């Protein structure tokens, strides 16, 4: 069965519109997201446009701050400091990658953790790794994929938990293999799955006999950026397969990290590319913005 991230994302965004309307009535204003783009990288321009459109749909106020790629790290951080201090701004996102002369780690650290809607700030990452909410009492659904960690969870892994919840497959006790160990997807995904009582293996470029490791997986999550790395000999029959990769092939078409045509009849559930994980990531960015706003309101800040 094919999991349509596009349809689930549309359902979630309609729900978020209602959440935002209710918040406007309760708090007298709507959440506000600022997206900072440095330079004119064409892929970044498309990603940022998608984020602004999603915000508009959810009735989240948004601002696109386009800065020249000649900007210094210091000046970029000064913009961030201004937004940190602005009580009307709830979420700040700096689109990555940044030009080479700017240290991404410094920039991510410059964002106030409570406004870090990506969940990349070390305070949010540490919180995710050190905190284990009561998962047993948590009923996961597409609307409520993670228990309350009290911090921002990175958008892609959070969206994947929604997709997993949409299948109704029980995660407790299952074997999960995460291929890829990035800070943005692989590592937080592994922690979230451990918290859902999965036995988790993280595979990567040095893993020996990757197909044999993948064949162990009841839940296979692939986030490496290598087109069609995962072939049919990597899939356990009936497995739940989530493809995070978005790769442009020489003929101009898009391909995931999974060979979809070859794997779709062996997997029990599988996400397509495009229309799988991608729309969910943007949707979870909206949810993270709403959640940052709500936490700030509850702390009495406006
Ligand atoms: N560039 C590609 N993906 C992302 C993302 O999720 N967040 C940010 N800030 N930049 C990105």
PDB file of C-alpha atoms and ligand atoms in Angstrom:
ATOM      1  CA  UNK A   1       0.000   0.000   0.000  1.00  0.00           C
ATOM      2  CA  UNK A   2       1.250   3.462  -0.882  1.00  0.00           C
ATOM      3  CA  UNK A   3       1.239   6.027   1.919  1.00  0.00           C
ATOM      4  CA  UNK A   4       0.236   9.414   0.519  1.00  0.00           C
ATOM      5  CA  UNK A   5       2.147  12.026   2.478  1.00  0.00           C
ATOM      6  CA  UNK A   6       0.490  14.599   0.260  1.00  0.00           C
ATOM      7  CA  UNK A   7      -3.034  13.631   1.421  1.00  0.00           C
ATOM      8  CA  UNK A   8      -2.063  13.299   5.084  1.00  0.00           C
ATOM      9  CA  UNK A   9      -0.270  16.654   4.959  1.00  0.00           C
ATOM     10  CA  UNK A  10      -3.394  18.293   3.460  1.00  0.00           C
ATOM     11  CA  UNK A  11      -5.532  16.871   6.276  1.00  0.00           C
ATOM     12  CA  UNK A  12      -3.079  18.114   8.912  1.00  0.00           C
ATOM     13  CA  UNK A  13      -2.847  21.588   7.378  1.00  0.00           C
ATOM     14  CA  UNK A  14      -6.644  22.004   7.470  1.00  0.00           C
ATOM     15  CA  UNK A  15      -6.558  21.023  11.128  1.00  0.00           C
ATOM     16  CA  UNK A  16      -3.795  23.569  11.750  1.00  0.00           C
ATOM     17  CA  UNK A  17      -5.868  26.323  10.156  1.00  0.00           C
ATOM     18  CA  UNK A  18      -8.494  25.650  12.839  1.00  0.00           C
ATOM     19  CA  UNK A  19      -5.864  25.559  15.594  1.00  0.00           C
ATOM     20  CA  UNK A  20      -4.546  28.935  14.465  1.00  0.00           C
ATOM     21  CA  UNK A  21      -8.038  30.460  14.295  1.00  0.00           C
ATOM     22  CA  UNK A  22      -8.740  29.253  17.834  1.00  0.00           C
ATOM     23  CA  UNK A  23      -5.428  30.706  19.029  1.00  0.00           C
ATOM     24  CA  UNK A  24      -6.146  34.048  17.386  1.00  0.00           C
ATOM     25  CA  UNK A  25      -9.389  34.187  19.381  1.00  0.00           C
ATOM     26  CA  UNK A  26      -7.654  33.169  22.604  1.00  0.00           C
ATOM     27  CA  UNK A  27      -4.426  35.187  22.423  1.00  0.00           C
ATOM     28  CA  UNK A  28      -5.338  38.090  20.161  1.00  0.00           C
ATOM     29  CA  UNK A  29      -2.719  37.284  17.542  1.00  0.00           C
ATOM     30  CA  UNK A  30      -1.577  34.460  15.279  1.00  0.00           C
ATOM     31  CA  UNK A  31       1.839  32.703  15.255  1.00  0.00           C
ATOM     32  CA  UNK A  32       4.600  34.394  13.264  1.00  0.00           C
ATOM     33  CA  UNK A  33       7.406  32.595  11.402  1.00  0.00           C
ATOM     34  CA  UNK A  34      10.468  34.294   9.911  1.00  0.00           C
ATOM     35  CA  UNK A  35      12.432  32.392   7.257  1.00  0.00           C
ATOM     36  CA  UNK A  36      15.929  33.697   6.542  1.00  0.00           C
ATOM     37  CA  UNK A  37      17.484  32.850   3.182  1.00  0.00           C
ATOM     38  CA  UNK A  38      21.077  33.811   2.419  1.00  0.00           C
ATOM     39  CA  UNK A  39      21.800  34.040  -1.316  1.00  0.00           C
ATOM     40  CA  UNK A  40      19.791  32.736  -4.249  1.00  0.00           C
ATOM     41  CA  UNK A  41      20.455  28.988  -4.373  1.00  0.00           C
ATOM     42  CA  UNK A  42      17.626  27.736  -6.657  1.00  0.00           C
ATOM     43  CA  UNK A  43      16.776  24.679  -4.515  1.00  0.00           C
ATOM     44  CA  UNK A  44      16.611  26.847  -1.373  1.00  0.00           C
ATOM     45  CA  UNK A  45      14.352  29.319  -3.178  1.00  0.00           C
ATOM     46  CA  UNK A  46      11.886  26.515  -3.972  1.00  0.00           C
ATOM     47  CA  UNK A  47      11.980  25.139  -0.396  1.00  0.00           C
ATOM     48  CA  UNK A  48      11.456  28.606   1.081  1.00  0.00           C
ATOM     49  CA  UNK A  49       8.566  29.301  -1.299  1.00  0.00           C
ATOM     50  CA  UNK A  50       6.886  26.045  -0.209  1.00  0.00           C
ATOM     51  CA  UNK A  51       7.279  27.045   3.439  1.00  0.00           C
ATOM     52  CA  UNK A  52       5.761  30.495   2.876  1.00  0.00           C
ATOM     53  CA  UNK A  53       2.812  28.988   0.981  1.00  0.00           C
ATOM     54  CA  UNK A  54       2.154  26.432   3.710  1.00  0.00           C
ATOM     55  CA  UNK A  55       2.237  29.194   6.345  1.00  0.00           C
ATOM     56  CA  UNK A  56      -0.243  31.243   4.355  1.00  0.00           C
ATOM     57  CA  UNK A  57      -2.573  28.254   4.051  1.00  0.00           C
ATOM     58  CA  UNK A  58      -2.430  27.623   7.823  1.00  0.00           C
ATOM     59  CA  UNK A  59      -3.038  31.356   8.534  1.00  0.00           C
ATOM     60  CA  UNK A  60       0.386  31.609  10.146  1.00  0.00           C
ATOM     61  CA  UNK A  61       1.970  35.020   9.569  1.00  0.00           C
ATOM     62  CA  UNK A  62       5.299  34.707   7.834  1.00  0.00           C
ATOM     63  CA  UNK A  63       8.156  36.855   6.672  1.00  0.00           C
ATOM     64  CA  UNK A  64      10.848  35.954   4.142  1.00  0.00           C
ATOM     65  CA  UNK A  65      14.125  37.717   4.893  1.00  0.00           C
ATOM     66  CA  UNK A  66      16.368  37.416   1.819  1.00  0.00           C
ATOM     67  CA  UNK A  67      19.948  38.441   2.598  1.00  0.00           C
ATOM     68  CA  UNK A  68      22.874  38.722   0.147  1.00  0.00           C
ATOM     69  CA  UNK A  69      25.345  35.816   0.098  1.00  0.00           C
ATOM     70  CA  UNK A  70      28.129  38.345   0.788  1.00  0.00           C
ATOM     71  CA  UNK A  71      26.703  38.954   4.283  1.00  0.00           C
ATOM     72  CA  UNK A  72      29.128  38.310   7.152  1.00  0.00           C
ATOM     73  CA  UNK A  73      28.395  35.772   9.869  1.00  0.00           C
ATOM     74  CA  UNK A  74      28.346  38.633  12.366  1.00  0.00           C
ATOM     75  CA  UNK A  75      25.729  40.591  10.418  1.00  0.00           C
ATOM     76  CA  UNK A  76      23.589  37.492   9.928  1.00  0.00           C
ATOM     77  CA  UNK A  77      23.743  36.820  13.668  1.00  0.00           C
ATOM     78  CA  UNK A  78      22.786  40.459  14.328  1.00  0.00           C
ATOM     79  CA  UNK A  79      19.587  39.925  12.271  1.00  0.00           C
ATOM     80  CA  UNK A  80      18.883  36.797  14.314  1.00  0.00           C
ATOM     81  CA  UNK A  81      19.461  38.655  17.603  1.00  0.00           C
ATOM     82  CA  UNK A  82      16.918  41.253  16.539  1.00  0.00           C
ATOM     83  CA  UNK A  83      14.342  38.545  15.784  1.00  0.00           C
ATOM     84  CA  UNK A  84      15.143  36.770  19.068  1.00  0.00           C
ATOM     85  CA  UNK A  85      14.280  39.980  20.911  1.00  0.00           C
ATOM     86  CA  UNK A  86      11.096  40.642  18.927  1.00  0.00           C
ATOM     87  CA  UNK A  87       8.162  39.381  21.010  1.00  0.00           C
ATOM     88  CA  UNK A  88       5.949  39.266  17.929  1.00  0.00           C
ATOM     89  CA  UNK A  89       8.194  36.596  16.321  1.00  0.00           C
ATOM     90  CA  UNK A  90       7.573  32.999  17.454  1.00  0.00           C
ATOM     91  CA  UNK A  91       9.670  30.970  15.011  1.00  0.00           C
ATOM     92  CA  UNK A  92      12.981  31.608  13.238  1.00  0.00           C
ATOM     93  CA  UNK A  93      14.340  29.348  10.498  1.00  0.00           C
ATOM     94  CA  UNK A  94      17.618  29.851   8.661  1.00  0.00           C
ATOM     95  CA  UNK A  95      17.489  27.945   5.387  1.00  0.00           C
ATOM     96  CA  UNK A  96      20.516  25.662   4.956  1.00  0.00           C
ATOM     97  CA  UNK A  97      23.009  25.316   3.389  1.00  0.00           C
ATOM     98  CA  UNK A  98      24.708  28.638   4.081  1.00  0.00           C
ATOM     99  CA  UNK A  99      27.585  30.108   2.016  1.00  0.00           C
ATOM    100  CA  UNK A 100      30.966  28.573   2.861  1.00  0.00           C
ATOM    101  CA  UNK A 101      32.316  31.571   4.779  1.00  0.00           C
ATOM    102  CA  UNK A 102      29.521  31.223   7.377  1.00  0.00           C
ATOM    103  CA  UNK A 103      29.693  28.586  10.134  1.00  0.00           C
ATOM    104  CA  UNK A 104      26.274  26.890  10.249  1.00  0.00           C
ATOM    105  CA  UNK A 105      26.793  25.724  13.815  1.00  0.00           C
ATOM    106  CA  UNK A 106      27.387  29.299  15.034  1.00  0.00           C
ATOM    107  CA  UNK A 107      24.262  30.477  13.244  1.00  0.00           C
ATOM    108  CA  UNK A 108      22.057  27.684  14.608  1.00  0.00           C
ATOM    109  CA  UNK A 109      23.325  28.422  18.121  1.00  0.00           C
ATOM    110  CA  UNK A 110      22.489  32.114  17.640  1.00  0.00           C
ATOM    111  CA  UNK A 111      18.753  31.325  17.359  1.00  0.00           C
ATOM    112  CA  UNK A 112      16.917  31.339  20.674  1.00  0.00           C
ATOM    113  CA  UNK A 113      16.149  27.653  21.399  1.00  0.00           C
ATOM    114  CA  UNK A 114      12.491  28.440  22.111  1.00  0.00           C
ATOM    115  CA  UNK A 115      12.140  30.007  18.622  1.00  0.00           C
ATOM    116  CA  UNK A 116      14.128  27.280  16.834  1.00  0.00           C
ATOM    117  CA  UNK A 117      11.338  25.729  14.737  1.00  0.00           C
ATOM    118  CA  UNK A 118      13.785  23.322  13.016  1.00  0.00           C
ATOM    119  CA  UNK A 119      14.776  21.728  16.323  1.00  0.00           C
ATOM    120  CA  UNK A 120      18.471  21.985  15.338  1.00  0.00           C
ATOM    121  CA  UNK A 121      19.660  24.048  18.341  1.00  0.00           C
ATOM    122  CA  UNK A 122      21.843  21.968  20.702  1.00  0.00           C
ATOM    123  CA  UNK A 123      19.439  22.688  23.578  1.00  0.00           C
ATOM    124  CA  UNK A 124      16.574  21.101  21.603  1.00  0.00           C
ATOM    125  CA  UNK A 125      18.735  18.179  20.427  1.00  0.00           C
ATOM    126  CA  UNK A 126      19.968  17.527  23.977  1.00  0.00           C
ATOM    127  CA  UNK A 127      16.446  17.707  25.333  1.00  0.00           C
ATOM    128  CA  UNK A 128      15.262  15.125  22.808  1.00  0.00           C
ATOM    129  CA  UNK A 129      18.097  12.736  23.721  1.00  0.00           C
ATOM    130  CA  UNK A 130      17.853  13.123  27.491  1.00  0.00           C
ATOM    131  CA  UNK A 131      14.097  13.194  27.843  1.00  0.00           C
ATOM    132  CA  UNK A 132      11.895  10.151  27.594  1.00  0.00           C
ATOM    133  CA  UNK A 133       8.207  10.980  27.807  1.00  0.00           C
ATOM    134  CA  UNK A 134       5.739   8.314  28.833  1.00  0.00           C
ATOM    135  CA  UNK A 135       5.195   6.708  25.434  1.00  0.00           C
ATOM    136  CA  UNK A 136       3.128   3.828  26.823  1.00  0.00           C
ATOM    137  CA  UNK A 137       0.335   6.211  27.793  1.00  0.00           C
ATOM    138  CA  UNK A 138       0.587   8.129  24.530  1.00  0.00           C
ATOM    139  CA  UNK A 139      -1.893   7.298  21.778  1.00  0.00           C
ATOM    140  CA  UNK A 140      -0.164   8.221  18.530  1.00  0.00           C
ATOM    141  CA  UNK A 141      -2.183   9.513  15.604  1.00  0.00           C
ATOM    142  CA  UNK A 142      -1.340  11.560  12.535  1.00  0.00           C
ATOM    143  CA  UNK A 143      -2.431  14.626  14.548  1.00  0.00           C
ATOM    144  CA  UNK A 144      -0.442  13.687  17.610  1.00  0.00           C
ATOM    145  CA  UNK A 145       2.569  11.726  16.390  1.00  0.00           C
ATOM    146  CA  UNK A 146       4.902  12.356  19.331  1.00  0.00           C
ATOM    147  CA  UNK A 147       4.293  12.577  23.057  1.00  0.00           C
ATOM    148  CA  UNK A 148       5.117  15.965  24.579  1.00  0.00           C
ATOM    149  CA  UNK A 149       8.899  16.295  24.783  1.00  0.00           C
ATOM    150  CA  UNK A 150       8.622  19.960  25.827  1.00  0.00           C
ATOM    151  CA  UNK A 151      11.055  20.923  23.066  1.00  0.00           C
ATOM    152  CA  UNK A 152      11.056  21.213  19.268  1.00  0.00           C
ATOM    153  CA  UNK A 153      11.438  17.900  17.432  1.00  0.00           C
ATOM    154  CA  UNK A 154      13.031  18.130  13.940  1.00  0.00           C
ATOM    155  CA  UNK A 155      10.354  18.310  11.231  1.00  0.00           C
ATOM    156  CA  UNK A 156      11.258  15.317   9.043  1.00  0.00           C
ATOM    157  CA  UNK A 157      11.400  12.644  11.783  1.00  0.00           C
ATOM    158  CA  UNK A 158       8.244  14.099  13.344  1.00  0.00           C
ATOM    159  CA  UNK A 159       6.470  13.913   9.976  1.00  0.00           C
ATOM    160  CA  UNK A 160       7.621  10.319   9.561  1.00  0.00           C
ATOM    161  CA  UNK A 161       6.037   9.392  12.897  1.00  0.00           C
ATOM    162  CA  UNK A 162       2.760  10.796  11.545  1.00  0.00           C
ATOM    163  CA  UNK A 163       3.112   8.658   8.424  1.00  0.00           C
ATOM    164  CA  UNK A 164       3.846   5.575  10.548  1.00  0.00           C
ATOM    165  CA  UNK A 165       0.798   6.330  12.721  1.00  0.00           C
ATOM    166  CA  UNK A 166      -1.380   6.596   9.589  1.00  0.00           C
ATOM    167  CA  UNK A 167      -0.744   2.921   8.810  1.00  0.00           C
ATOM    168  CA  UNK A 168      -2.035   1.703  12.183  1.00  0.00           C
ATOM    169  CA  UNK A 169       1.016  -0.580  12.449  1.00  0.00           C
ATOM    170  CA  UNK A 170       2.081  -1.198  16.059  1.00  0.00           C
ATOM    171  CA  UNK A 171       5.681  -0.042  16.599  1.00  0.00           C
ATOM    172  CA  UNK A 172       6.283  -1.578  20.036  1.00  0.00           C
ATOM    173  CA  UNK A 173       8.884  -4.348  19.834  1.00  0.00           C
ATOM    174  CA  UNK A 174       9.498  -3.987  16.082  1.00  0.00           C
ATOM    175  CA  UNK A 175      12.910  -4.004  14.394  1.00  0.00           C
ATOM    176  CA  UNK A 176      13.631  -0.614  12.842  1.00  0.00           C
ATOM    177  CA  UNK A 177      16.568   0.171  10.575  1.00  0.00           C
ATOM    178  CA  UNK A 178      17.438   3.812   9.896  1.00  0.00           C
ATOM    179  CA  UNK A 179      19.833   4.219   6.964  1.00  0.00           C
ATOM    180  CA  UNK A 180      21.687   7.527   7.375  1.00  0.00           C
ATOM    181  CA  UNK A 181      23.056   9.176  10.525  1.00  0.00           C
ATOM    182  CA  UNK A 182      22.501  12.903   9.925  1.00  0.00           C
ATOM    183  CA  UNK A 183      21.730  15.296  12.776  1.00  0.00           C
ATOM    184  CA  UNK A 184      18.565  16.376  10.938  1.00  0.00           C
ATOM    185  CA  UNK A 185      16.980  12.992  10.161  1.00  0.00           C
ATOM    186  CA  UNK A 186      18.856   9.785  11.063  1.00  0.00           C
ATOM    187  CA  UNK A 187      19.899  10.520  14.640  1.00  0.00           C
ATOM    188  CA  UNK A 188      16.644  12.069  15.919  1.00  0.00           C
ATOM    189  CA  UNK A 189      14.631   9.393  14.048  1.00  0.00           C
ATOM    190  CA  UNK A 190      16.542   6.636  15.841  1.00  0.00           C
ATOM    191  CA  UNK A 191      15.877   8.217  19.250  1.00  0.00           C
ATOM    192  CA  UNK A 192      12.164   8.711  18.541  1.00  0.00           C
ATOM    193  CA  UNK A 193      11.816   5.086  17.438  1.00  0.00           C
ATOM    194  CA  UNK A 194      13.663   3.856  20.542  1.00  0.00           C
ATOM    195  CA  UNK A 195      11.163   5.831  22.618  1.00  0.00           C
ATOM    196  CA  UNK A 196       8.375   4.004  20.785  1.00  0.00           C
ATOM    197  CA  UNK A 197       9.902   0.704  21.958  1.00  0.00           C
ATOM    198  CA  UNK A 198      11.513  -0.269  18.646  1.00  0.00           C
ATOM    199  CA  UNK A 199      14.833  -2.105  18.455  1.00  0.00           C
ATOM    200  CA  UNK A 200      16.803   0.320  16.315  1.00  0.00           C
ATOM    201  CA  UNK A 201      19.837  -0.148  14.072  1.00  0.00           C
ATOM    202  CA  UNK A 202      21.458   2.875  12.443  1.00  0.00           C
ATOM    203  CA  UNK A 203      23.196   1.927   9.184  1.00  0.00           C
ATOM    204  CA  UNK A 204      25.493   4.234   7.200  1.00  0.00           C
ATOM    205  CA  UNK A 205      28.118   4.392   4.482  1.00  0.00           C
ATOM    206  CA  UNK A 206      30.509   2.047   6.367  1.00  0.00           C
ATOM    207  CA  UNK A 207      27.878  -0.597   7.145  1.00  0.00           C
ATOM    208  CA  UNK A 208      28.874  -4.029   5.853  1.00  0.00           C
ATOM    209  CA  UNK A 209      26.287  -5.945   3.852  1.00  0.00           C
ATOM    210  CA  UNK A 210      23.649  -3.210   3.910  1.00  0.00           C
ATOM    211  CA  UNK A 211      20.999  -5.393   2.182  1.00  0.00           C
ATOM    212  CA  UNK A 212      21.251  -8.033   4.945  1.00  0.00           C
ATOM    213  CA  UNK A 213      20.875  -5.344   7.642  1.00  0.00           C
ATOM    214  CA  UNK A 214      17.888  -3.792   5.842  1.00  0.00           C
ATOM    215  CA  UNK A 215      16.197  -7.174   5.378  1.00  0.00           C
ATOM    216  CA  UNK A 216      15.930  -7.403   9.195  1.00  0.00           C
ATOM    217  CA  UNK A 217      13.724  -4.316   9.253  1.00  0.00           C
ATOM    218  CA  UNK A 218      10.011  -4.319   9.971  1.00  0.00           C
ATOM    219  CA  UNK A 219      10.355  -0.547   9.617  1.00  0.00           C
ATOM    220  CA  UNK A 220      12.943   0.752   7.145  1.00  0.00           C
ATOM    221  CA  UNK A 221      13.703   4.473   7.005  1.00  0.00           C
ATOM    222  CA  UNK A 222      16.170   5.654   4.379  1.00  0.00           C
ATOM    223  CA  UNK A 223      17.741   9.127   4.428  1.00  0.00           C
ATOM    224  CA  UNK A 224      21.068   9.146   2.609  1.00  0.00           C
ATOM    225  CA  UNK A 225      20.598  11.030  -0.673  1.00  0.00           C
ATOM    226  CA  UNK A 226      21.666   8.211  -3.008  1.00  0.00           C
ATOM    227  CA  UNK A 227      19.126   7.471  -5.753  1.00  0.00           C
ATOM    228  CA  UNK A 228      17.759   3.903  -5.739  1.00  0.00           C
ATOM    229  CA  UNK A 229      20.287   2.683  -3.145  1.00  0.00           C
ATOM    230  CA  UNK A 230      17.619   0.405  -1.691  1.00  0.00           C
ATOM    231  CA  UNK A 231      16.667  -2.390  -4.055  1.00  0.00           C
ATOM    232  CA  UNK A 232      14.233  -5.289  -3.692  1.00  0.00           C
ATOM    233  CA  UNK A 233      16.858  -7.502  -2.026  1.00  0.00           C
ATOM    234  CA  UNK A 234      16.898  -5.006   0.892  1.00  0.00           C
ATOM    235  CA  UNK A 235      13.197  -5.370   1.766  1.00  0.00           C
ATOM    236  CA  UNK A 236      11.625  -7.821   4.201  1.00  0.00           C
ATOM    237  CA  UNK A 237       8.233  -8.851   2.775  1.00  0.00           C
ATOM    238  CA  UNK A 238       5.496  -6.734   4.369  1.00  0.00           C
ATOM    239  CA  UNK A 239       7.919  -4.112   5.752  1.00  0.00           C
ATOM    240  CA  UNK A 240       6.963  -0.484   6.239  1.00  0.00           C
ATOM    241  CA  UNK A 241       9.327   1.560   4.037  1.00  0.00           C
ATOM    242  CA  UNK A 242       9.827   5.323   4.385  1.00  0.00           C
ATOM    243  CA  UNK A 243      11.924   7.065   1.724  1.00  0.00           C
ATOM    244  CA  UNK A 244      13.344  10.447   2.756  1.00  0.00           C
ATOM    245  CA  UNK A 245      15.585  10.951  -0.288  1.00  0.00           C
ATOM    246  CA  UNK A 246      14.798  13.467  -3.017  1.00  0.00           C
ATOM    247  CA  UNK A 247      17.340  13.088  -5.826  1.00  0.00           C
ATOM    248  CA  UNK A 248      17.299  14.707  -9.245  1.00  0.00           C
ATOM    249  CA  UNK A 249      18.269  12.155 -11.933  1.00  0.00           C
ATOM    250  CA  UNK A 250      20.215  13.139 -15.096  1.00  0.00           C
ATOM    251  CA  UNK A 251      16.958  12.953 -17.111  1.00  0.00           C
ATOM    252  CA  UNK A 252      15.450  15.633 -14.840  1.00  0.00           C
ATOM    253  CA  UNK A 253      13.032  13.345 -12.964  1.00  0.00           C
ATOM    254  CA  UNK A 254      12.995  12.881  -9.186  1.00  0.00           C
ATOM    255  CA  UNK A 255      13.923   9.656  -7.455  1.00  0.00           C
ATOM    256  CA  UNK A 256      14.014   8.623  -3.828  1.00  0.00           C
ATOM    257  CA  UNK A 257      16.735   6.581  -2.125  1.00  0.00           C
ATOM    258  CA  UNK A 258      14.480   3.548  -2.644  1.00  0.00           C
ATOM    259  CA  UNK A 259      13.869   1.924  -6.017  1.00  0.00           C
ATOM    260  CA  UNK A 260      10.113   2.413  -5.754  1.00  0.00           C
ATOM    261  CA  UNK A 261       9.051   0.380  -8.809  1.00  0.00           C
ATOM    262  CA  UNK A 262      11.059  -2.604  -7.645  1.00  0.00           C
ATOM    263  CA  UNK A 263      10.158  -2.457  -3.925  1.00  0.00           C
ATOM    264  CA  UNK A 264       6.499  -1.430  -3.880  1.00  0.00           C
ATOM    265  CA  UNK A 265       5.056  -4.931  -4.238  1.00  0.00           C
ATOM    266  CA  UNK A 266       7.306  -6.452  -1.569  1.00  0.00           C
ATOM    267  CA  UNK A 267       6.778  -3.747   1.063  1.00  0.00           C
ATOM    268  CA  UNK A 268       3.575  -3.738   3.122  1.00  0.00           C
ATOM    269  CA  UNK A 269       3.545   0.079   3.056  1.00  0.00           C
ATOM    270  CA  UNK A 270       5.807   2.457   1.145  1.00  0.00           C
ATOM    271  CA  UNK A 271       6.085   6.218   0.597  1.00  0.00           C
ATOM    272  CA  UNK A 272       6.466   7.622  -2.936  1.00  0.00           C
ATOM    273  CA  UNK A 273       8.865  10.381  -4.052  1.00  0.00           C
ATOM    274  CA  UNK A 274       7.574  12.998  -4.602  1.00  0.00           C
ATOM    275  CA  UNK A 275       4.405  13.092  -2.477  1.00  0.00           C
ATOM    276  CA  UNK A 276       5.663  11.113   0.527  1.00  0.00           C
ATOM    277  CA  UNK A 277       7.896  12.577   3.225  1.00  0.00           C
ATOM    278  CA  UNK A 278       8.449  15.989   1.554  1.00  0.00           C
ATOM    279  CA  UNK A 279       4.984  17.516   2.157  1.00  0.00           C
ATOM    280  CA  UNK A 280       5.052  16.206   5.733  1.00  0.00           C
ATOM    281  CA  UNK A 281       8.301  18.011   6.576  1.00  0.00           C
ATOM    282  CA  UNK A 282       6.865  21.373   5.596  1.00  0.00           C
ATOM    283  CA  UNK A 283       3.645  20.587   7.455  1.00  0.00           C
ATOM    284  CA  UNK A 284       5.536  19.742  10.639  1.00  0.00           C
ATOM    285  CA  UNK A 285       7.373  23.046  10.354  1.00  0.00           C
ATOM    286  CA  UNK A 286       3.957  24.690  10.622  1.00  0.00           C
ATOM    287  CA  UNK A 287       3.087  22.534  13.641  1.00  0.00           C
ATOM    288  CA  UNK A 288       6.409  23.413  15.272  1.00  0.00           C
ATOM    289  CA  UNK A 289       5.694  27.116  14.724  1.00  0.00           C
ATOM    290  CA  UNK A 290       2.262  26.733  16.325  1.00  0.00           C
ATOM    291  CA  UNK A 291       3.805  24.784  19.224  1.00  0.00           C
ATOM    292  CA  UNK A 292       6.541  27.412  19.793  1.00  0.00           C
ATOM    293  CA  UNK A 293       3.849  30.104  19.814  1.00  0.00           C
ATOM    294  CA  UNK A 294       1.720  28.138  22.291  1.00  0.00           C
ATOM    295  CA  UNK A 295       4.671  27.524  24.645  1.00  0.00           C
ATOM    296  CA  UNK A 296       5.598  31.203  24.511  1.00  0.00           C
ATOM    297  CA  UNK A 297       2.018  32.238  25.240  1.00  0.00           C
ATOM    298  CA  UNK A 298       1.848  29.847  28.173  1.00  0.00           C
ATOM    299  CA  UNK A 299       5.062  31.370  29.524  1.00  0.00           C
ATOM    300  CA  UNK A 300       3.268  34.735  29.485  1.00  0.00           C
ATOM    301  CA  UNK A 301       5.314  36.227  26.648  1.00  0.00           C
ATOM    302  CA  UNK A 302       3.544  38.010  23.846  1.00  0.00           C
TER     303      UNK A 302
HETATM  304  N1  LIG B   1      17.658  22.773   4.030  1.00  0.00           N
HETATM  305  C1  LIG B   1      17.184  21.565   3.628  1.00  0.00           C
HETATM  306  N2  LIG B   1      16.338  21.071   4.550  1.00  0.00           N
HETATM  307  C2  LIG B   1      16.255  21.984   5.560  1.00  0.00           C
HETATM  308  C3  LIG B   1      15.532  22.054   6.773  1.00  0.00           C
HETATM  309  O1  LIG B   1      14.778  21.153   7.161  1.00  0.00           O
HETATM  310  N3  LIG B   1      15.723  23.171   7.525  1.00  0.00           N
HETATM  311  C4  LIG B   1      16.565  24.162   7.138  1.00  0.00           C
HETATM  312  N4  LIG B   1      16.692  25.214   7.962  1.00  0.00           N
HETATM  313  N5  LIG B   1      17.254  24.132   6.008  1.00  0.00           N
HETATM  314  C5  LIG B   1      17.093  23.052   5.221  1.00  0.00           C
END
